[in-house]
């Protein structure tokens, strides 16, 4: 069973600060996804990365897939209250639904 | 846009009741999934289905069953609800070509008293 460790579990910062969330594993993944989940809602896909070393940007969010495809990071620049939510990473090992592993998530609160 | 609709946002049931959670997707996706989400435990896969009338056990199938009679609909059944099944239940779907990307419904928060 593959494990994805997310850190930190909880993060509360002031509006305008920068932050990084990490997703680490000892397993190699064929792709990795980041989702955001707002309270009372289901997760919504933000990005998927498939190539080692890949960097994708989504406005103030920067996602990076590790060179060895075992880890990923999410960096938010100038955080805003609208970024508040639960951020989940999920890694795919390439063979059906039982090859998909979710991290436990990072609860992010951006205070105005 | 992909739309995955779960029939109820909130449910309150009593111990021993039979509970049906319904999920419908409108994008002709082959694959459908049921997860439960609990604080500190993350998302755990209960059952999934690759096609009509097909089902596969996930990581925690005990106490649950599923039904997929039509491609767009995937039902989760709690035969005899117990208090430890109080949780947030999430339905998801995706296409056979991109099974790694999940489209989630808004979730059903089930309380079993």
Coordinates of C-alpha atoms in Angstrom, one line a residue:
Chain A
X1 CA 0.0 0.0 0.0
X2 CA 1.4 3.4 -1.0
X3 CA 1.4 6.2 1.5
X4 CA 1.3 9.9 0.8
X5 CA 2.3 12.1 3.7
X6 CA 1.2 15.7 3.6
X7 CA 2.6 18.4 5.7
X8 CA 1.8 20.4 7.6
X9 CA -1.6 19.1 8.7
X10 CA -2.8 22.5 9.7
X11 CA -1.7 26.0 8.7
X12 CA -3.1 29.3 9.7
X13 CA -1.5 32.4 8.3
X14 CA -2.3 36.0 7.6
X15 CA -3.5 37.3 4.3
X16 CA -0.6 38.3 2.0
X17 CA 1.9 35.7 3.3
X18 CA 3.4 32.9 1.3
X19 CA 3.2 29.2 2.1
X20 CA 4.2 25.8 0.9
X21 CA 2.5 22.5 1.4
X22 CA 4.3 19.2 0.9
X23 CA 3.3 15.8 -0.3
X24 CA 5.9 13.0 0.2
X25 CA 6.1 9.3 -0.5
X26 CA 8.6 6.5 -0.8
X27 CA 6.7 5.3 -3.9
X28 CA 7.0 6.4 -7.5
X29 CA 3.8 7.8 -9.0
X30 CA 2.9 8.0 -12.7
X31 CA 0.9 11.2 -12.0
X32 CA 0.0 13.3 -9.0
X33 CA -3.1 15.5 -8.5
X34 CA -3.9 18.3 -6.2
X35 CA -7.4 19.0 -5.1
X36 CA -9.0 21.8 -2.9
X37 CA -12.0 21.0 -0.8
X38 CA -14.1 23.8 0.8
X39 CA -16.2 23.1 3.9
X40 CA -19.3 21.1 3.1
X41 CA -18.3 20.4 -0.5
X42 CA -16.5 17.7 -2.5
X43 CA -12.8 18.0 -3.6
X44 CA -12.2 20.0 -6.8
X45 CA -9.3 19.2 -9.0
X46 CA -6.7 22.0 -9.2
X47 CA -3.9 20.4 -11.3
X48 CA -2.3 17.2 -12.4
X49 CA 1.4 16.7 -12.9
X50 CA 2.9 13.7 -14.8
X51 CA 6.6 14.5 -15.6
X52 CA 9.4 14.5 -13.0
X53 CA 10.5 18.0 -12.3
X54 CA 7.3 19.5 -13.9
X55 CA 6.2 22.9 -12.7
X56 CA 2.7 24.2 -13.2
X57 CA 1.2 27.5 -12.3
X58 CA -2.4 28.4 -11.6
X59 CA -2.5 32.2 -10.9
X60 CA -0.8 32.5 -7.4
X61 CA -0.5 28.7 -7.0
X62 CA 2.7 26.9 -8.1
X63 CA 2.8 23.1 -8.2
X64 CA 6.0 21.1 -8.6
X65 CA 6.5 17.3 -9.1
X66 CA 9.7 16.0 -7.8
X67 CA 12.4 14.8 -10.2
X68 CA 12.0 11.2 -9.0
X69 CA 8.1 11.5 -9.0
X70 CA 7.9 10.6 -5.4
X71 CA 6.9 14.0 -4.0
X72 CA 5.2 17.2 -4.8
X73 CA 4.8 20.7 -3.4
X74 CA 2.2 23.4 -3.6
X75 CA 3.3 27.0 -3.1
X76 CA 0.8 29.9 -2.7
X77 CA 2.0 33.4 -3.1
X78 CA 0.3 36.3 -1.3
X79 CA -2.4 34.1 0.2
X80 CA -6.0 35.4 0.2
X81 CA -8.9 34.4 2.4
X82 CA -10.5 32.7 -0.6
X83 CA -7.6 30.2 -0.6
X84 CA -8.9 28.7 2.7
X85 CA -9.7 25.1 2.5
X86 CA -8.5 21.5 2.7
X87 CA -5.8 20.7 0.1
X88 CA -5.4 17.1 -0.9
X89 CA -2.8 15.4 -2.9
X90 CA -3.4 12.1 -4.7
X91 CA -0.9 9.9 -6.4
X92 CA -1.5 7.3 -9.1
X93 CA 0.6 4.2 -9.6
X94 CA -0.8 3.3 -12.9
X95 CA -3.4 0.6 -12.8
X96 CA -7.0 1.1 -12.0
X97 CA -8.8 2.8 -9.1
X98 CA -7.0 0.8 -6.4
X99 CA -3.8 2.4 -7.6
X100 CA -4.8 5.8 -6.5
X101 CA -3.7 7.0 -3.0
X102 CA -4.8 10.2 -1.3
X103 CA -3.0 12.1 1.4
X104 CA -4.8 13.1 4.5
X105 CA -4.8 16.7 3.6
X106 CA -3.6 20.1 4.8
X107 CA -6.1 22.4 6.4
X108 CA -5.3 25.9 5.4
X109 CA -6.8 29.0 7.0
X110 CA -6.0 32.5 5.6
X111 CA -7.0 35.2 8.1
X112 CA -7.9 38.6 6.8
Chain B
X1 CA -18.5 20.7 -17.0
X2 CA -18.7 17.4 -15.3
X3 CA -21.5 17.2 -12.8
X4 CA -21.7 14.5 -10.1
X5 CA -24.8 14.8 -8.1
X6 CA -25.4 13.2 -4.8
X7 CA -29.1 13.0 -3.8
X8 CA -28.8 14.2 -0.3
X9 CA -26.4 16.7 1.4
X10 CA -27.4 15.7 4.9
X11 CA -29.0 12.5 6.3
X12 CA -29.9 11.4 9.8
X13 CA -30.7 7.8 10.3
X14 CA -31.1 5.4 13.2
X15 CA -29.0 2.4 14.1
X16 CA -30.2 -0.7 12.2
X17 CA -31.9 1.2 9.3
X18 CA -31.2 0.4 5.7
X19 CA -29.7 3.5 4.1
X20 CA -29.4 4.3 0.4
X21 CA -27.0 6.9 -0.9
X22 CA -27.5 7.8 -4.6
X23 CA -25.0 9.3 -7.0
X24 CA -25.6 10.4 -10.6
X25 CA -23.1 11.6 -13.2
X26 CA -23.9 13.3 -16.5
X27 CA -20.6 12.8 -18.4
X28 CA -21.0 9.2 -19.6
X29 CA -18.1 8.2 -17.4
X30 CA -17.3 4.5 -17.1
X31 CA -15.9 4.5 -13.6
X32 CA -17.7 5.5 -10.4
X33 CA -16.4 5.4 -6.9
X34 CA -17.6 5.7 -3.3
X35 CA -15.4 7.1 -0.5
X36 CA -15.8 8.0 3.0
X37 CA -13.9 10.9 4.6
X38 CA -13.2 11.1 8.3
X39 CA -11.0 13.6 10.2
X40 CA -7.5 12.3 10.6
X41 CA -8.1 9.4 8.3
X42 CA -8.5 11.1 4.9
X43 CA -10.4 9.6 2.0
X44 CA -10.9 5.9 2.1
X45 CA -12.2 3.9 -0.9
X46 CA -15.3 1.8 -0.2
X47 CA -16.3 0.4 -3.5
X48 CA -15.8 1.2 -7.2
X49 CA -17.3 0.2 -10.5
X50 CA -15.8 0.0 -13.9
X51 CA -19.0 -0.7 -15.8
X52 CA -22.7 -1.4 -15.4
X53 CA -23.4 -4.3 -13.0
X54 CA -19.7 -4.5 -12.1
X55 CA -18.3 -3.7 -8.7
X56 CA -15.0 -4.0 -7.0
X57 CA -14.2 -3.8 -3.3
X58 CA -12.0 -0.9 -2.1
X59 CA -10.1 -0.6 1.1
X60 CA -13.1 -0.7 3.5
X61 CA -16.1 -2.5 2.0
X62 CA -17.3 -4.1 5.2
X63 CA -20.8 -3.1 6.1
X64 CA -21.5 -1.6 2.7
X65 CA -22.8 -2.8 -0.7
X66 CA -23.3 -1.1 -4.0
X67 CA -25.5 -1.2 -7.1
X68 CA -24.9 0.0 -10.6
X69 CA -27.8 -0.9 -12.8
X70 CA -27.3 2.1 -15.1
X71 CA -24.1 3.7 -16.3
X72 CA -24.9 7.1 -14.8
X73 CA -26.0 5.9 -11.4
X74 CA -24.1 4.3 -8.6
X75 CA -25.7 3.6 -5.3
X76 CA -24.1 2.9 -1.9
X77 CA -26.2 0.8 0.5
X78 CA -25.7 0.5 4.2
X79 CA -27.7 -2.7 5.0
X80 CA -27.9 -2.0 8.7
X81 CA -26.5 1.3 9.7
X82 CA -24.2 1.6 12.7
X83 CA -22.9 4.6 14.6
X84 CA -19.4 4.0 13.3
X85 CA -20.7 4.7 9.8
X86 CA -21.4 8.3 10.7
X87 CA -19.2 10.1 8.1
X88 CA -19.0 12.2 5.0
X89 CA -19.6 10.1 1.9
X90 CA -18.2 11.2 -1.4
X91 CA -19.1 9.9 -4.8
X92 CA -16.7 10.3 -7.7
X93 CA -16.5 9.4 -11.4
X94 CA -14.0 9.4 -14.2
X95 CA -13.4 8.1 -17.7
X96 CA -11.5 5.0 -18.5
X97 CA -8.9 7.0 -20.3
X98 CA -8.0 9.1 -17.2
X99 CA -8.8 7.0 -14.3
X100 CA -6.4 9.0 -12.1
X101 CA -8.5 12.2 -12.2
X102 CA -11.5 12.1 -10.0
X103 CA -14.6 14.3 -10.3
X104 CA -16.4 14.5 -7.0
X105 CA -19.9 15.2 -5.9
X106 CA -20.6 17.6 -3.1
X107 CA -20.9 14.8 -0.5
X108 CA -23.5 13.4 1.8
X109 CA -23.0 14.0 5.5
X110 CA -24.5 11.0 7.2
X111 CA -25.2 10.8 10.9
X112 CA -26.3 7.5 12.4
X113 CA -27.9 7.8 15.9

